[in-house]
Short mmCIF file of C-alpha atoms in Angstrom, two decimals:
data_model
loop_
_atom_site.label_atom_id
_atom_site.label_comp_id
_atom_site.label_asym_id
_atom_site.label_seq_id
_atom_site.Cartn_x
_atom_site.Cartn_y
_atom_site.Cartn_z
CA MET A 18 65.53 132.82 129.36
CA THR A 19 68.11 130.12 128.59
CA ASN A 20 67.57 127.81 125.65
CA THR A 21 67.50 124.11 126.55
CA PRO A 22 70.33 122.18 124.89
CA GLN A 23 69.17 119.82 122.16
CA SER A 24 69.52 116.11 122.85
CA ILE A 25 71.63 114.32 120.22
CA ASP A 26 73.26 110.92 119.84
CA LEU A 27 76.91 111.91 119.60
CA LEU A 28 79.26 114.86 119.85
CA ILE A 29 82.81 114.44 118.51
CA GLU A 30 85.28 117.14 119.55
CA ALA A 31 88.58 117.25 117.72
CA ARG A 32 91.72 119.36 117.80
CA TRP A 33 91.54 119.64 114.01
CA ILE A 34 88.76 118.93 111.51
CA ALA A 35 89.16 118.82 107.72
CA PRO A 36 85.68 119.32 106.23
CA VAL A 37 87.16 118.77 102.71
CA ASP A 38 84.41 120.69 100.90
CA THR A 39 86.07 123.94 102.05
CA ASP A 40 89.71 124.94 102.14
CA GLY A 41 91.82 124.63 105.25
CA LEU A 42 91.25 123.21 108.72
CA LEU A 43 88.96 123.99 111.62
CA LYS A 44 90.63 124.00 115.04
CA ASN A 45 88.90 122.98 118.28
CA HIS A 46 85.58 122.30 116.59
CA ALA A 47 82.93 119.64 117.10
CA VAL A 48 80.69 117.49 114.91
CA ALA A 49 77.16 116.93 116.19
CA VAL A 50 75.69 113.62 115.02
CA HIS A 51 72.08 112.49 115.33
CA GLN A 52 70.33 109.50 113.77
CA GLY A 53 73.35 108.70 111.63
CA ARG A 54 73.72 112.14 110.07
CA ILE A 55 75.89 115.19 110.64
CA LEU A 56 73.64 117.71 112.33
CA ASP A 57 76.13 120.52 112.88
CA LEU A 58 79.78 121.54 112.62
CA LEU A 59 80.69 124.28 115.07
CA PRO A 60 83.26 125.49 117.66
CA SER A 61 83.46 123.16 120.66
CA GLY A 62 82.49 125.90 123.11
CA GLU A 63 79.27 126.59 121.23
CA ALA A 64 78.56 122.88 120.92
CA HIS A 65 78.63 122.51 124.72
CA LEU A 66 75.91 125.13 125.04
CA ARG A 67 73.77 123.96 122.12
CA TYR A 68 73.77 120.17 122.46
CA ARG A 69 73.35 117.50 125.10
CA PRO A 70 74.90 114.34 123.62
CA ALA A 71 74.16 110.80 124.75
CA GLU A 72 77.84 110.14 123.99
CA ARG A 73 80.77 112.53 123.85
CA VAL A 74 84.12 111.65 122.21
CA ARG A 75 87.11 113.92 122.78
CA LEU A 76 89.93 113.71 120.25
CA ASP A 77 92.50 116.05 121.79
CA ASP A 78 95.40 115.14 119.48
CA HIS A 79 93.57 114.07 116.36
CA LEU A 80 92.63 115.18 112.88
CA LEU A 81 89.04 114.28 112.02
CA ILE A 82 88.46 113.64 108.30
CA PRO A 83 85.63 112.20 106.22
CA GLY A 84 85.74 108.43 105.94
CA LEU A 85 88.08 107.39 103.12
CA ILE A 86 86.50 106.03 99.93
CA ASN A 87 88.22 103.20 98.07
CA LEU A 88 87.07 103.80 94.50
CA HIS A 89 88.26 100.45 93.15
CA ALA A 90 88.63 97.11 94.92
CA HIS A 91 88.20 93.38 94.50
CA ALA A 92 87.54 92.74 98.19
CA ALA A 93 87.30 88.95 98.21
CA MET A 94 90.72 88.71 96.59
CA ASN A 95 92.17 89.41 100.05
CA LEU A 96 92.25 85.61 100.31
CA MET A 97 94.76 85.63 97.43
CA ARG A 98 97.09 88.22 98.98
CA GLY A 99 100.66 87.43 97.87
CA LEU A 100 99.57 84.36 95.91
CA ALA A 101 101.41 85.29 92.70
CA ASP A 102 103.78 88.23 93.01
CA ASP A 103 106.30 89.85 90.66
CA LEU A 104 104.40 89.06 87.45
CA PRO A 105 102.98 91.28 84.67
CA LEU A 106 99.22 91.69 84.51
CA MET A 107 98.23 89.17 81.83
CA ASP A 108 100.57 86.44 83.09
CA TRP A 109 99.34 87.10 86.64
CA LEU A 110 95.69 86.89 85.51
CA GLN A 111 95.78 84.07 82.99
CA HIS A 112 98.17 81.65 84.71
CA HIS A 113 97.53 82.27 88.40
CA ILE A 114 94.47 84.34 89.38
CA TRP A 115 91.87 83.03 86.92
CA PRO A 116 92.81 79.34 87.46
CA THR A 117 92.65 79.80 91.24
CA GLU A 118 89.26 81.51 90.94
CA ALA A 119 87.97 78.76 88.66
CA GLU A 120 88.80 76.18 91.32
CA HIS A 121 87.88 77.96 94.54
CA VAL A 122 85.63 80.99 94.17
CA CYS A 123 82.16 80.43 95.59
CA ALA A 124 79.75 82.35 97.80
CA GLN A 125 81.60 81.32 100.97
CA PHE A 126 84.96 82.36 99.50
CA VAL A 127 83.54 85.80 98.68
CA ARG A 128 81.85 86.16 102.06
CA ASP A 129 85.00 85.27 103.99
CA GLY A 130 87.33 87.25 101.74
CA THR A 131 85.12 90.33 101.89
CA ARG A 132 84.86 90.08 105.69
CA LEU A 133 88.65 90.11 105.85
CA ALA A 134 88.83 93.05 103.43
CA CYS A 135 86.21 95.05 105.34
CA ALA A 136 88.08 94.47 108.60
CA GLU A 137 91.33 95.68 107.02
CA MET A 138 89.70 98.68 105.36
CA LEU A 139 87.76 99.84 108.42
CA ARG A 140 90.87 99.64 110.62
CA GLY A 141 92.57 101.86 108.02
CA GLY A 142 89.86 104.53 107.98
CA ILE A 143 88.04 103.38 104.82
CA THR A 144 84.27 103.65 105.27
CA CYS A 145 83.12 102.96 101.70
CA PHE A 146 84.47 100.75 98.90
CA ASN A 147 83.53 100.25 95.27
CA ASP A 148 83.85 96.56 94.50
CA MET A 149 84.08 94.41 91.38
CA TYR A 150 83.79 90.69 91.97
CA PHE A 151 81.55 87.64 91.82
CA PHE A 152 78.73 86.58 94.19
CA PRO A 153 77.77 90.14 95.19
CA ASP A 154 75.08 88.83 97.54
CA ALA A 155 77.80 87.25 99.70
CA ALA A 156 79.84 90.48 99.56
CA ALA A 157 76.78 92.46 100.64
CA GLU A 158 76.27 90.15 103.62
CA ALA A 159 79.88 90.63 104.69
CA ALA A 160 79.83 94.43 104.37
CA ALA A 161 76.51 94.68 106.19
CA GLU A 162 77.79 92.45 109.01
CA LEU A 163 80.72 94.80 109.63
CA GLY A 164 78.62 97.94 109.17
CA MET A 165 80.58 99.17 106.15
CA ARG A 166 79.26 101.15 103.20
CA ALA A 167 79.71 99.31 99.88
CA MET A 168 78.97 99.86 96.22
CA LEU A 169 79.00 96.37 94.75
CA GLY A 170 79.65 95.63 91.12
CA ILE A 171 77.27 93.72 88.91
CA THR A 172 80.36 92.15 87.37
CA THR A 173 80.03 91.09 83.76
CA LEU A 174 82.20 88.92 81.50
CA GLU A 175 81.58 86.93 78.33
CA PHE A 176 83.15 83.71 79.58
CA PRO A 177 81.77 81.34 82.24
CA THR A 178 82.92 81.18 85.86
CA ARG A 179 81.63 79.35 88.89
CA TYR A 180 79.27 82.29 89.37
CA ALA A 181 77.62 82.66 85.95
CA SER A 182 77.55 81.07 82.50
CA ASP A 183 77.54 84.09 80.16
CA ALA A 184 77.10 87.86 80.09
CA GLU A 185 73.31 87.72 80.33
CA ASP A 186 73.53 85.38 83.33
CA TYR A 187 75.95 87.76 85.11
CA LEU A 188 73.57 90.66 84.57
CA THR A 189 70.45 88.70 85.54
CA GLN A 190 71.96 87.45 88.79
CA GLY A 191 73.50 90.81 89.64
CA LEU A 192 70.29 92.73 89.09
CA ALA A 193 68.37 90.21 91.21
CA THR A 194 70.89 90.74 94.01
CA ARG A 195 70.43 94.50 93.70
CA GLU A 196 66.67 94.07 94.12
CA ARG A 197 67.18 92.08 97.33
CA TRP A 198 69.37 94.83 98.86
CA LEU A 199 67.54 97.82 97.39
CA ASN A 200 66.45 99.29 100.72
CA HIS A 201 69.62 98.70 102.74
CA PRO A 202 71.09 102.02 103.92
CA LEU A 203 74.74 101.01 103.34
CA ILE A 204 74.62 98.79 100.24
CA GLY A 205 74.47 100.11 96.68
CA PHE A 206 75.36 98.76 93.25
CA CYS A 207 77.30 99.62 90.09
CA LEU A 208 77.26 97.97 86.71
CA ALA A 209 80.75 96.49 86.38
CA PRO A 210 81.78 95.24 82.94
CA HIS A 211 85.25 93.85 83.63
CA ALA A 212 87.22 95.36 80.73
CA PRO A 213 87.02 96.05 76.99
CA TYR A 214 89.00 92.84 76.29
CA THR A 215 86.51 90.63 78.20
CA VAL A 216 83.18 92.22 77.22
CA SER A 217 81.51 92.37 73.78
CA ASP A 218 79.93 95.33 72.02
CA THR A 219 76.46 93.82 72.47
CA THR A 220 76.95 93.51 76.23
CA PHE A 221 78.33 97.02 76.55
CA GLU A 222 75.28 98.38 74.71
CA ARG A 223 73.00 96.48 77.08
CA ILE A 224 74.92 97.89 80.06
CA ALA A 225 74.65 101.44 78.71
CA THR A 226 70.86 100.98 78.45
CA LEU A 227 70.59 99.56 81.98
CA ALA A 228 72.70 102.37 83.40
CA GLY A 229 70.33 104.93 81.94
CA GLN A 230 67.19 103.08 83.04
CA LEU A 231 68.34 102.37 86.60
CA ASN A 232 70.58 105.43 87.13
CA LEU A 233 73.57 103.25 88.05
CA PRO A 234 77.29 104.06 87.77
CA ILE A 235 79.41 101.99 85.38
CA HIS A 236 82.74 100.77 86.76
CA CYS A 237 85.24 99.34 84.24
CA HIS A 238 88.98 98.70 83.88
CA ILE A 239 90.38 100.80 81.04
CA HIS A 240 93.82 101.35 79.45
CA GLU A 241 95.65 99.55 82.26
CA THR A 242 98.53 98.28 80.07
CA ALA A 243 100.13 99.20 76.76
CA GLN A 244 99.51 95.62 75.60
CA GLU A 245 95.76 96.07 76.07
CA ILE A 246 95.77 99.02 73.65
CA THR A 247 98.02 97.34 71.07
CA GLU A 248 95.82 94.24 70.98
CA ALA A 249 92.65 96.36 70.76
CA LEU A 250 94.00 98.26 67.76
CA GLU A 251 94.87 94.98 66.04
CA ARG A 252 91.52 93.39 66.89
CA ASP A 253 89.08 96.31 66.65
CA GLY A 254 90.98 99.00 64.78
CA ILE A 255 90.15 101.45 67.57
CA ARG A 256 91.49 102.30 71.04
CA PRO A 257 89.49 100.75 73.91
CA LEU A 258 88.22 104.02 75.35
CA ALA A 259 87.13 105.29 71.93
CA ARG A 260 85.21 102.03 71.48
CA LEU A 261 83.44 102.47 74.82
CA HIS A 262 82.58 106.05 73.95
CA LYS A 263 81.15 104.94 70.62
CA LEU A 264 79.01 102.34 72.46
CA GLY A 265 77.55 104.96 74.83
CA ILE A 266 79.42 103.89 77.96
CA THR A 267 81.25 107.12 78.84
CA GLY A 268 79.47 109.92 80.66
CA PRO A 269 78.97 111.37 84.16
CA ASN A 270 78.13 107.90 85.52
CA PHE A 271 81.29 106.23 84.14
CA ILE A 272 84.30 105.36 86.31
CA GLY A 273 87.33 104.34 84.27
CA VAL A 274 89.77 102.37 86.41
CA HIS A 275 93.57 102.68 86.03
CA ALA A 276 93.76 104.81 82.84
CA VAL A 277 97.54 104.45 82.81
CA HIS A 278 98.06 104.72 79.05
CA MET A 279 96.09 107.75 77.91
CA ASN A 280 96.83 110.02 74.96
CA ASP A 281 95.42 113.51 74.45
CA GLU A 282 92.36 112.18 72.62
CA ASP A 283 91.60 109.78 75.47
CA LEU A 284 91.85 112.54 78.05
CA ALA A 285 89.65 114.82 75.97
CA CYS A 286 87.04 112.05 75.72
CA ILE A 287 86.94 111.59 79.49
CA ALA A 288 86.86 115.33 80.15
CA GLU A 289 84.19 116.17 77.57
CA SER A 290 81.95 113.28 78.65
CA GLY A 291 82.21 114.21 82.34
CA SER A 292 83.52 110.75 83.23
CA TYR A 293 85.57 109.96 86.33
CA LEU A 294 88.84 108.06 86.70
CA ALA A 295 90.05 105.82 89.53
CA HIS A 296 93.80 106.05 90.11
CA CYS A 297 95.39 102.91 91.66
CA PRO A 298 99.08 103.83 91.89
CA THR A 299 100.39 100.92 93.98
CA SER A 300 98.81 98.19 91.86
CA ASN A 301 99.93 99.87 88.64
CA LEU A 302 103.51 99.98 89.86
CA LYS A 303 103.53 96.47 91.32
CA LEU A 304 102.21 94.90 88.09
CA GLY A 305 104.63 96.97 86.03
CA SER A 306 101.73 98.61 84.19
CA GLY A 307 103.05 102.17 84.40
CA ILE A 308 102.18 105.48 86.03
CA ALA A 309 98.97 107.35 85.30
CA SER A 310 99.36 111.01 84.32
CA VAL A 311 97.23 112.41 87.13
CA VAL A 312 98.52 115.97 86.86
CA LYS A 313 97.66 116.04 83.16
CA MET A 314 94.25 114.54 83.95
CA GLN A 315 93.51 117.30 86.42
CA GLN A 316 94.77 119.95 84.02
CA SER A 317 92.26 118.53 81.51
CA GLY A 318 89.44 119.07 84.03
CA ILE A 319 89.01 115.39 84.89
CA ALA A 320 87.91 114.37 88.39
CA VAL A 321 90.16 111.61 89.75
CA GLY A 322 89.54 109.41 92.78
CA LEU A 323 91.80 106.88 94.47
CA GLY A 324 91.57 103.10 94.76
CA THR A 325 93.66 100.25 96.04
CA ASP A 326 92.71 97.54 93.52
CA GLY A 327 92.65 94.06 95.06
CA ALA A 328 95.02 92.78 97.72
CA ALA A 329 96.27 90.16 95.24
CA SER A 330 97.98 92.92 93.25
CA ASN A 331 98.75 95.60 95.83
CA ASN A 332 99.03 93.82 98.46
CA ARG A 333 97.35 96.17 100.96
CA LEU A 334 93.96 97.85 101.11
CA ASP A 335 95.65 100.96 102.47
CA MET A 336 94.37 104.35 101.35
CA PHE A 337 97.03 106.16 103.38
CA GLY A 338 99.63 104.44 101.22
CA GLU A 339 97.71 105.34 98.05
CA MET A 340 97.41 108.99 99.07
CA ARG A 341 101.11 109.36 99.77
CA LEU A 342 102.18 107.48 96.65
CA ALA A 343 99.77 109.43 94.44
CA ALA A 344 101.19 112.72 95.75
CA LEU A 345 104.81 111.66 95.29
CA LEU A 346 104.31 110.21 91.82
CA ALA A 347 102.54 113.36 90.67
CA LYS A 348 105.39 115.54 91.92
CA GLY A 349 108.09 113.26 90.54
CA THR A 350 106.62 112.70 87.08
CA SER A 351 105.62 116.34 86.54
CA GLY A 352 108.77 117.89 87.99
CA ASP A 353 106.48 120.18 89.98
CA ALA A 354 106.80 119.96 93.76
CA SER A 355 103.52 121.85 94.15
CA ALA A 356 101.53 119.21 92.24
CA LEU A 357 98.83 117.42 94.24
CA PRO A 358 99.02 119.29 97.55
CA ALA A 359 97.78 117.50 100.64
CA LEU A 360 94.20 118.81 100.62
CA GLU A 361 93.73 117.86 96.98
CA VAL A 362 94.96 114.32 97.63
CA LEU A 363 92.55 114.03 100.57
CA ARG A 364 89.73 115.20 98.29
CA MET A 365 90.68 112.47 95.80
CA ALA A 366 90.36 109.92 98.61
CA THR A 367 87.03 111.27 99.86
CA LEU A 368 84.80 113.73 98.02
CA LYS A 369 85.96 112.91 94.47
CA GLY A 370 85.31 109.23 95.10
CA ALA A 371 81.88 109.98 96.51
CA GLN A 372 80.97 112.10 93.49
CA ALA A 373 82.15 109.39 91.10
CA LEU A 374 79.81 106.92 92.79
CA GLY A 375 76.85 109.29 92.67
CA LEU A 376 77.07 109.66 96.46
CA GLY A 377 78.47 113.18 96.68
CA HIS A 378 75.24 114.40 98.27
CA LYS A 379 75.53 111.78 101.00
CA ILE A 380 79.21 111.21 101.91
CA GLY A 381 82.73 112.46 101.17
CA SER A 382 82.86 115.61 103.33
CA ILE A 383 82.06 116.70 106.88
CA THR A 384 78.97 118.68 105.94
CA PRO A 385 75.72 119.08 107.89
CA GLY A 386 73.06 116.88 106.31
CA LYS A 387 75.46 114.21 105.11
CA ALA A 388 75.91 110.78 106.65
CA ALA A 389 78.32 110.66 109.58
CA ASP A 390 81.06 108.63 107.88
CA LEU A 391 84.13 109.82 109.78
CA CYS A 392 87.72 108.86 110.53
CA ALA A 393 89.90 110.08 113.41
CA VAL A 394 93.68 110.11 112.85
CA GLN A 395 95.92 110.31 115.93
CA LEU A 396 98.87 112.70 115.58
CA ASN A 397 100.51 112.58 119.00
CA THR A 398 103.09 109.82 118.60
CA LEU A 399 106.82 110.42 118.34
CA GLU A 400 106.64 109.53 114.66
CA THR A 401 104.14 112.34 114.01
CA ARG A 402 105.84 115.08 116.04
CA PRO A 403 106.34 117.97 115.70
CA CYS A 404 103.17 118.71 113.75
CA TYR A 405 103.13 122.09 112.00
CA ASP A 406 100.60 121.14 109.32
CA PRO A 407 98.14 118.32 110.12
CA LEU A 408 97.06 117.93 106.48
CA SER A 409 100.64 117.52 105.34
CA HIS A 410 101.17 114.98 108.13
CA LEU A 411 98.06 113.09 107.04
CA ILE A 412 99.52 112.49 103.58
CA HIS A 413 103.27 112.34 104.20
CA VAL A 414 103.73 111.14 107.79
CA ALA A 415 100.70 109.29 109.16
CA GLY A 416 99.80 105.74 108.24
CA ARG A 417 96.74 103.59 108.73
CA GLU A 418 98.12 102.59 112.14
CA CYS A 419 97.30 106.15 113.25
CA VAL A 420 93.55 105.61 112.76
CA SER A 421 91.92 105.47 116.21
CA HIS A 422 88.16 105.77 115.54
CA VAL A 423 85.90 105.17 112.56
CA TRP A 424 82.19 105.85 112.25
CA VAL A 425 79.89 104.74 109.41
CA ASN A 426 76.42 106.30 109.31
CA GLY A 427 77.01 107.53 112.85
CA ARG A 428 77.80 104.05 114.21
CA CYS A 429 81.23 103.43 115.73
CA CYS A 430 82.97 100.60 113.85
CA VAL A 431 86.49 101.16 115.21
CA GLU A 432 87.10 102.48 118.73
CA HIS A 433 90.60 103.05 120.13
CA LYS A 434 91.91 100.98 117.18
CA LYS A 435 89.70 98.00 118.05
CA LEU A 436 87.24 96.68 115.48
CA HIS A 437 83.61 96.20 116.49
CA SER A 438 81.08 93.71 115.08
CA ILE A 439 83.34 90.75 114.38
CA GLU A 440 85.23 88.18 116.41
CA GLN A 441 88.87 88.15 115.34
CA ASN A 442 89.29 84.46 116.21
CA ASP A 443 86.39 83.54 113.94
CA LEU A 444 87.85 85.62 111.11
CA GLU A 445 91.32 84.14 111.56
CA SER A 446 89.93 80.59 111.48
CA SER A 447 88.16 81.13 108.16
CA ILE A 448 91.30 82.70 106.66
CA ALA A 449 93.42 79.73 107.75
CA LEU A 450 91.03 77.28 106.10
CA TRP A 451 91.19 79.10 102.78
CA GLN A 452 94.96 79.44 102.96
CA ASN A 453 95.27 75.67 103.34
CA LYS A 454 93.01 75.06 100.34
CA LEU A 455 94.83 77.52 98.10
CA GLU A 456 98.26 76.31 99.15
CA VAL A 457 97.36 72.78 98.07
CA ARG A 458 96.71 74.09 94.56
CA ARG A 459 99.93 76.12 94.47
CA LYS A 460 102.01 73.09 95.41
CA ALA A 461 100.28 70.74 92.97
CA PRO A 462 102.43 69.76 89.93
CA GLU A 463 101.69 71.61 86.70
#
């Protein structure tokens, strides 16, 4: 008696699959997807006998990977891409970015900027981003419209902006937004104190309490520049990370962003507390902040994910670029050509990011039971041939232009390199309007 094949929503057959949670590649395998989740991962021949899909996608010259996870972004800042280049961090922030934000940032700015960022990220294989910006309700609307997974920051500062008046107001508004989106399958939240130099001890203590009560990750810039540490020692008599540890911020739910200037005590603190770090190599180089010691971090037992930072300081939301640069910097700074092999870099861009966000049980690997967040990378162009090692090609040869298909929660968001769910003309019109507004400010006399 022959078993009847099981009806499912989707069967994706690929020449190569990188599950990420195991070593190596699977060749000529298939991923069975039903109701947004990965049902099975098995040889293609077996899949034909076991499943009857409503839709079948054949990827004959592709590597299928988990959707990439951008562990640190300021999505709406896509509207400030290239606005103030070739400047160090504090000059860039204080004299260009913050004044522009004070004049222009509103809910519509964040909605339009985040729509642009989501479009860019999805086309580049990013299925989830961890954001830190204002008006998170508008960011949630944009991400939901494009069908993208987002962890949105309840951003907190001591000084007023067009979004909130003080730290308590930031937290109150952010938590109310979280309540409104609590049951959405793709939208989650982090507590996001901006940085030790913009947030007080009292606010950090309140955030530590909220994180414990609500089981939320904490996402914070830390040790990005040498100047930040020098000023902290003069002001507080203690290094910024040590201060956060003393205030109860570090721990398994803490994501420290940048971590460029870390001494042995700092690394020990992160390792012993079980905290995570988000490495943003392009932004750190472009702002002249330095190079994070990722090899030393990993040797200390620290889990490191990858982020782009915002497009105002990168200027791309391109995880392929971050993966390649992270690998090359690790090899160059350590003098060890074996540092950060391709599979480990891919894990940084997928599973490590998922674990940092508390989503390791849900995304980050091609594992039955997890959400079907997937990215197909085409490896049949002249630029990608010959291909002896698809994982090596993924990191050192392929770029985001090689992404052909992207699924989030089993739903196709990019098909044959074309974005679903948004009209490009509508998006381009909103970008042009904001460019005109921001250019008027740039040209105004000081």
